[in-house]
Short mmCIF file of C-alpha atoms in Angstrom, two decimals:
data_model
loop_
_atom_site.label_atom_id
_atom_site.label_comp_id
_atom_site.label_asym_id
_atom_site.label_seq_id
_atom_site.Cartn_x
_atom_site.Cartn_y
_atom_site.Cartn_z
CA MET W 353 -9.62 3.93 -5.14
CA VAL W 354 -7.66 1.34 -4.74
CA LYS W 355 -7.77 -1.95 -3.05
CA LEU W 356 -3.94 -3.06 -1.10
CA ARG W 357 -3.66 -6.13 -0.06
CA ALA W 358 -2.44 -7.25 3.62
CA ARG W 359 -0.93 -10.05 4.88
CA CYS W 360 -2.08 -10.37 9.16
CA ILE W 361 -1.04 -12.73 11.17
CA LEU W 362 -3.37 -13.84 13.64
CA VAL W 363 -1.28 -15.08 16.90
CA GLY W 364 -2.32 -16.17 20.46
CA ASP W 365 -1.91 -18.92 23.19
CA ALA W 366 -3.94 -21.83 21.58
CA ALA W 367 -7.63 -21.81 22.59
CA VAL W 368 -8.00 -18.18 23.48
CA GLY W 369 -10.35 -17.69 19.70
CA LYS W 370 -8.04 -16.32 17.75
CA SER W 371 -10.31 -19.07 14.45
CA ALA W 372 -13.93 -18.34 16.26
CA LEU W 373 -12.89 -14.00 16.07
CA SER W 374 -11.46 -14.54 12.31
CA GLN W 375 -14.25 -17.14 11.34
CA MET W 376 -17.39 -14.59 13.26
CA PHE W 377 -15.33 -11.46 11.45
CA ARG W 378 -14.92 -13.02 7.90
CA SER W 379 -18.40 -14.30 7.96
CA ASP W 380 -20.31 -10.85 9.84
CA GLY W 381 -21.74 -12.11 12.39
CA ALA W 382 -22.80 -15.81 11.09
CA HIS W 383 -20.55 -18.41 11.53
CA PHE W 384 -19.79 -18.92 15.19
CA GLN W 385 -17.86 -22.01 15.86
CA LYS W 386 -19.30 -23.71 19.11
CA ILE W 387 -17.68 -26.86 19.18
CA TYR W 388 -13.89 -26.41 19.80
CA SER W 389 -11.91 -27.42 16.70
CA MET W 390 -7.64 -27.45 17.34
CA THR W 391 -6.10 -25.20 14.44
CA ALA W 392 -2.95 -27.47 13.80
CA GLY W 393 -2.09 -26.12 10.35
CA VAL W 394 -1.98 -22.34 9.36
CA GLU W 395 -5.90 -22.07 7.84
CA LEU W 396 -6.00 -18.92 5.47
CA LEU W 397 -9.40 -16.78 5.24
CA THR W 398 -9.23 -13.40 2.85
CA LYS W 399 -11.70 -10.75 3.74
CA SER W 400 -11.87 -6.80 1.74
CA VAL W 401 -12.06 -4.37 4.43
CA ASN W 402 -12.92 -0.79 3.36
CA VAL W 403 -11.25 2.02 5.09
CA PRO W 404 -13.57 4.51 6.53
CA ASN W 405 -13.29 7.89 4.95
CA THR W 406 -12.22 7.16 1.62
CA SER W 407 -13.21 5.15 -1.07
CA ASP W 408 -10.91 2.54 -0.52
CA SER W 409 -10.73 -0.80 0.56
CA VAL W 410 -7.82 -3.49 2.41
CA GLU W 411 -8.40 -7.41 1.24
CA LEU W 412 -6.99 -9.40 4.28
CA TYR W 413 -4.97 -12.52 4.01
CA ILE W 414 -5.54 -13.94 7.70
CA PHE W 415 -3.07 -16.30 8.90
CA ASP W 416 -4.93 -18.08 11.60
CA SER W 417 -1.61 -19.62 12.83
CA PRO W 418 -2.18 -22.75 16.06
CA GLY W 419 -1.25 -21.66 19.64
CA ARG W 420 -0.58 -25.78 20.41
CA GLU W 421 3.40 -24.95 20.40
CA ILE W 422 3.88 -28.04 18.78
CA PHE W 423 2.66 -27.12 15.87
CA ALA W 424 3.26 -23.22 15.88
CA GLU W 425 6.91 -23.71 14.85
CA ALA W 426 5.45 -25.52 11.15
CA SER W 427 3.60 -22.72 11.03
CA GLU W 428 6.27 -20.09 11.47
CA LYS W 429 7.13 -20.68 7.56
CA MET W 430 3.98 -20.06 6.41
CA TRP W 431 3.76 -16.05 7.53
CA GLY W 432 6.09 -15.46 4.81
CA GLN W 433 6.53 -11.65 5.51
CA PRO W 434 3.37 -10.07 7.37
CA SER W 435 1.98 -6.82 6.75
CA VAL W 436 0.28 -6.85 9.41
CA MET W 437 -0.38 -8.42 13.32
CA CYS W 438 -3.49 -9.52 15.89
CA LEU W 439 -2.89 -10.74 18.51
CA VAL W 440 -5.76 -12.07 21.17
CA PHE W 441 -5.45 -12.71 24.58
CA ASP W 442 -8.03 -14.17 26.64
CA ILE W 443 -9.38 -12.41 29.44
CA SER W 444 -9.96 -14.78 31.74
CA SER W 445 -6.82 -16.55 31.15
CA GLU W 446 -3.83 -14.49 32.81
CA ALA W 447 -1.22 -17.24 31.21
CA SER W 448 -2.47 -16.44 27.65
CA PHE W 449 -1.48 -12.73 28.55
CA SER W 450 1.34 -13.29 29.92
CA SER W 451 1.85 -14.81 26.24
CA CYS W 452 1.75 -12.26 23.99
CA GLY W 453 5.32 -11.12 24.45
CA ARG W 454 6.59 -14.01 23.32
CA TRP W 455 3.98 -13.39 20.24
CA LEU W 456 4.31 -10.42 19.73
CA GLU W 457 8.80 -10.87 19.16
CA ARG W 458 7.97 -14.35 17.47
CA VAL W 459 6.41 -12.36 14.53
CA ARG W 460 8.10 -9.24 14.38
CA ALA W 461 11.30 -11.87 14.07
CA HIS W 462 9.32 -12.09 10.35
CA CYS W 463 9.31 -8.24 9.63
CA GLN W 464 12.94 -7.89 9.06
CA GLY W 465 13.20 -4.64 10.66
CA LEU W 466 9.73 -3.27 8.57
CA GLN W 467 7.19 -1.22 9.91
CA VAL W 468 3.94 -3.90 10.54
CA PRO W 469 1.15 -2.78 12.08
CA GLY W 470 -0.31 -4.51 15.07
CA VAL W 471 -3.56 -4.58 17.56
CA LEU W 472 -4.24 -6.58 20.95
CA VAL W 473 -7.30 -9.00 21.52
CA GLY W 474 -8.63 -9.29 24.73
CA ASN W 475 -10.96 -11.41 23.63
CA LYS W 476 -13.98 -13.60 25.03
CA SER W 477 -15.34 -9.62 27.44
CA ASP W 478 -18.62 -12.25 27.87
CA LEU W 479 -16.67 -13.94 30.03
CA SER W 480 -16.45 -10.23 32.69
CA SER W 481 -17.17 -12.31 35.82
CA ARG W 482 -13.72 -14.96 35.74
CA ARG W 483 -12.05 -11.66 34.55
CA GLU W 484 -8.03 -11.86 35.03
CA VAL W 485 -6.97 -9.33 32.81
CA GLU W 486 -7.55 -6.07 33.90
CA THR W 487 -8.77 -3.69 30.60
CA ALA W 488 -6.32 -1.14 31.86
CA THR W 489 -4.02 -3.10 32.17
CA ALA W 490 -3.96 -4.03 28.76
CA GLN W 491 -4.68 -1.16 27.01
CA GLU W 492 -1.37 0.20 28.65
CA TRP W 493 0.58 -2.98 27.75
CA ALA W 494 -0.58 -2.60 23.96
CA GLN W 495 0.62 1.11 24.53
CA SER W 496 3.16 0.65 25.00
CA GLN W 497 4.30 -2.22 22.54
CA GLY W 498 2.79 0.78 20.00
CA MET W 499 -0.02 -1.28 19.82
CA GLU W 500 -4.52 -0.32 19.71
CA TYR W 501 -6.14 -2.61 21.90
CA PHE W 502 -9.47 -3.86 21.31
CA GLU W 503 -12.07 -6.18 23.57
CA THR W 504 -14.24 -8.41 21.53
CA SER W 505 -16.83 -11.62 22.19
CA ALA W 506 -16.50 -13.73 18.54
CA LYS W 507 -19.37 -15.25 20.93
CA GLU W 508 -21.44 -12.21 21.29
CA MET W 509 -20.61 -10.93 18.03
CA GLU W 510 -18.89 -8.40 19.78
CA SER W 511 -16.89 -6.36 18.21
CA CYS W 512 -15.16 -8.76 16.47
CA ASP W 513 -15.49 -6.21 13.40
CA ALA W 514 -13.24 -3.75 15.10
CA PRO W 515 -9.77 -5.04 15.41
CA PHE W 516 -9.49 -5.77 11.93
CA ILE W 517 -10.83 -2.53 10.68
CA CYS W 518 -8.40 -0.77 12.35
CA LEU W 519 -5.17 -2.75 11.05
CA ALA W 520 -7.19 -2.15 7.76
CA GLN W 521 -6.59 1.60 8.09
CA ALA W 522 -3.26 1.35 9.89
CA PHE W 523 -1.97 -0.64 6.46
CA HIS W 524 -3.72 2.16 4.41
CA THR W 525 -2.38 5.10 6.16
CA LEU W 526 1.26 3.75 5.82
CA TYR W 527 0.88 2.98 2.00
CA GLN W 528 0.02 7.25 1.50
CA ASP W 529 2.89 7.72 3.22
CA ARG W 530 5.00 5.69 1.16
CA LEU W 531 3.07 7.26 -1.43
CA ASN W 532 4.11 10.31 -0.51
CA THR W 533 7.80 10.01 0.26
CA ILE W 534 8.33 7.88 -3.63
CA GLN W 535 6.01 11.71 -4.45
CA SER W 536 8.75 14.08 -2.45
CA ILE W 537 12.02 11.93 -4.39
CA VAL W 538 10.12 12.45 -7.91
CA SER W 539 8.65 15.87 -8.32
CA PRO W 540 10.30 17.64 -5.44
CA MET O 1253 23.27 2.44 -29.87
CA LYS O 1254 19.42 3.43 -29.42
CA THR O 1255 17.37 4.06 -27.00
CA LYS O 1256 13.47 2.79 -27.94
CA ASP O 1257 10.88 5.21 -27.36
CA LEU O 1258 8.18 2.22 -26.14
CA ARG O 1259 5.07 3.60 -26.16
CA SER O 1260 5.23 4.99 -29.72
CA SER O 1261 6.52 1.07 -31.02
CA GLY O 1262 2.96 -0.03 -30.17
CA THR O 1263 4.90 -1.85 -27.09
CA TYR O 1264 2.50 -2.43 -23.65
CA VAL O 1265 1.93 -3.67 -19.80
CA SER O 1266 0.35 -5.99 -20.22
CA LEU O 1267 -0.06 -8.02 -17.01
CA ALA O 1268 0.60 -6.44 -13.35
CA THR O 1269 -0.56 -7.86 -9.65
CA SER O 1270 -1.31 -4.54 -8.37
CA CYS O 1271 -3.24 -0.91 -9.66
CA ASP O 1272 -3.03 2.35 -8.38
CA LYS O 1273 -5.67 4.22 -11.45
CA ASN O 1274 -3.44 7.38 -9.70
CA TYR O 1275 -0.72 5.16 -10.16
CA PRO O 1276 -1.11 2.46 -12.83
CA PRO O 1277 1.56 -0.23 -14.13
CA GLU O 1278 0.89 2.33 -17.47
CA HIS O 1279 3.67 4.57 -16.06
CA ILE O 1280 6.30 2.50 -16.62
CA ILE O 1281 6.84 2.93 -19.65
CA ASP O 1282 5.66 6.35 -19.87
CA GLY O 1283 8.74 7.89 -20.76
CA ASN O 1284 7.95 10.64 -17.91
CA GLY O 1285 10.62 10.43 -14.45
CA GLU O 1286 7.89 11.56 -12.12
CA THR O 1287 5.22 8.95 -12.87
CA PHE O 1288 5.46 5.82 -11.31
CA TRP O 1289 3.42 2.70 -10.93
CA MET O 1290 3.45 2.14 -6.99
CA SER O 1291 2.86 -2.26 -5.62
CA THR O 1292 -0.45 -1.87 -3.14
CA GLY O 1293 0.22 -5.24 -0.65
CA MET O 1294 2.23 -8.17 -0.27
CA PHE O 1295 5.30 -10.17 -1.92
CA PRO O 1296 6.26 -11.37 -5.52
CA GLN O 1297 5.22 -8.38 -7.47
CA ALA O 1298 5.36 -8.95 -11.12
CA PHE O 1299 4.69 -7.12 -14.41
CA THR O 1300 5.14 -8.30 -17.82
CA ILE O 1301 6.10 -5.95 -21.11
CA SER O 1302 4.67 -6.80 -24.08
CA PHE O 1303 6.07 -5.63 -27.43
CA PRO O 1304 4.39 -6.01 -30.93
CA SER O 1305 7.30 -8.15 -32.79
CA PRO O 1306 10.35 -10.19 -31.79
CA THR O 1307 12.50 -7.60 -30.70
CA GLU O 1308 16.26 -7.07 -29.64
CA ILE O 1309 17.11 -6.08 -26.71
CA ALA O 1310 20.85 -5.34 -25.93
CA ASP O 1311 20.48 -4.12 -22.55
CA ILE O 1312 17.28 -2.79 -19.65
CA SER O 1313 17.40 0.27 -17.41
CA LEU O 1314 15.51 0.08 -14.59
CA GLN O 1315 14.28 3.15 -11.92
CA SER O 1316 12.63 1.97 -8.81
CA TYR O 1317 11.94 2.55 -5.27
CA ASN O 1318 12.66 0.12 -2.25
CA VAL O 1319 12.90 -3.16 -4.73
CA LYS O 1320 15.08 -5.52 -3.69
CA GLY O 1321 14.81 -9.21 -5.16
CA LEU O 1322 13.82 -9.19 -8.94
CA LYS O 1323 13.66 -11.45 -11.03
CA ILE O 1324 13.94 -10.89 -15.68
CA GLU O 1325 13.45 -13.31 -17.25
CA LYS O 1326 11.00 -13.59 -21.10
CA CYS O 1327 8.53 -15.99 -22.60
CA ILE O 1328 10.33 -18.61 -25.29
CA SER O 1329 7.15 -19.95 -26.50
CA GLU O 1330 4.78 -19.11 -29.25
CA GLU O 1331 1.85 -19.16 -26.37
CA VAL O 1332 3.00 -17.23 -23.19
CA GLY O 1333 3.80 -19.72 -20.53
CA THR O 1334 7.17 -20.77 -20.81
CA PHE O 1335 9.57 -18.71 -19.66
CA GLU O 1336 13.64 -18.58 -19.06
CA THR O 1337 15.38 -16.47 -16.86
CA LEU O 1338 18.00 -14.09 -17.99
CA ALA O 1339 18.52 -11.71 -14.24
CA GLU O 1340 17.95 -11.87 -10.69
CA ARG O 1341 19.21 -9.15 -9.09
CA GLU O 1342 19.70 -8.40 -5.38
CA LEU O 1343 18.58 -4.63 -5.92
CA GLU O 1344 20.23 -2.04 -2.11
CA HIS O 1345 18.70 0.44 -0.54
CA THR O 1346 18.32 3.69 -1.33
CA GLU O 1347 17.14 6.88 0.94
CA GLU O 1348 15.93 9.44 -0.74
CA LEU O 1349 16.36 8.86 -3.82
CA LEU O 1350 15.68 6.08 -6.43
CA GLN O 1351 17.57 2.69 -6.79
CA ALA O 1352 19.13 2.78 -10.61
CA LEU O 1353 20.39 -1.44 -12.34
CA LYS O 1354 21.11 -0.76 -15.47
CA ILE O 1355 21.71 -4.60 -16.87
CA SER O 1356 23.03 -5.96 -20.53
CA LEU O 1357 20.46 -8.62 -22.02
CA ASN O 1358 21.50 -9.30 -25.55
CA THR O 1359 17.96 -11.01 -26.62
CA SER O 1360 15.45 -11.12 -28.69
CA THR O 1361 11.87 -11.73 -27.82
CA THR O 1362 8.34 -10.27 -27.31
CA LEU O 1363 7.41 -11.21 -24.06
CA LEU O 1364 9.78 -9.64 -20.56
CA ARG O 1365 8.48 -10.77 -17.36
CA PHE O 1366 9.84 -9.11 -13.91
CA THR O 1367 8.63 -10.21 -10.73
CA ILE O 1368 9.54 -8.62 -7.74
CA THR O 1369 9.94 -10.92 -4.99
CA SER O 1370 10.81 -9.06 -1.76
CA GLY O 1371 11.74 -5.18 -0.99
CA TYR O 1372 12.37 -2.55 1.61
CA ASP O 1373 9.00 -2.21 2.24
CA HIS O 1374 5.59 -2.52 1.80
CA PHE O 1375 4.92 -0.68 -0.88
CA VAL O 1376 7.77 -0.38 -4.29
CA SER O 1377 8.19 1.37 -6.47
CA VAL O 1378 9.04 1.17 -10.52
CA ASN O 1379 9.35 4.26 -12.10
CA GLU O 1380 10.67 4.08 -15.51
CA VAL O 1381 12.23 1.42 -17.70
CA HIS O 1382 14.14 1.72 -20.60
CA MET O 1383 15.58 -0.21 -23.37
CA SER O 1384 18.13 0.19 -25.95
CA SER O 1385 18.77 -2.15 -29.24
#
């Protein structure tokens, strides 16, 4: 049984629901922020996630970063060396999806060449009548970037845990890999 | 010059910021090159080695994997809290091979603190620390 710790960078355009998603996840659905309040600084949330089919867990330190450009640059300084990343867009906004590539580059610039597991999240799946980004399109792009794709609705408490569990699992797999590498060096 | 058998002299690892019970910090001073301590994510990571009484340390050697920035400090007061930096190094990246670092400290202390400020990977190992007086 081991408890891993991961620095999870949460990014995406302003008002796609990053804070709502992370707060729903953190509070197990008890806290949905009905009134939008723009994130200016970095909000830090922590939650432990059990890795499915193991007795291990990953404590996620979620760095909820502002999407608004004037705050984004300052908040990047808080990211440090990311362990995993969660990239969010709004399925009813094509523009927020097109920004994802730019956000990805931005986080990768902090990764110092390390493999950093990531997930792409299409939030606001409850707004399906106003959908501008097709599931298949998002899925395809996520795959091309080596990420898993999830659709969530923070408002309807739909699948909010899934992306974070996936990240915990991926980080846990990295840990096992590294253990095996070192094990094979010391006792070939 | 003699190499200390750290465990039998009552030396122990008094603190570590990561603990996987299969790869515990005790492995750092167990004299067995096949066992190691593994960090479990994020930096900095630290561990301290406590001695039962003030101990002379001439050289220290350390085997590790994927450690980048390393700082070694000693405690300089009766109560733990005040530290003096003895050495700061940036280790080279190795593959398929452990990092081996040797540093002359020529000091005396009851407690050493090792801080790993950064790594070449998310996870680093410290396999062995040896000291000679």
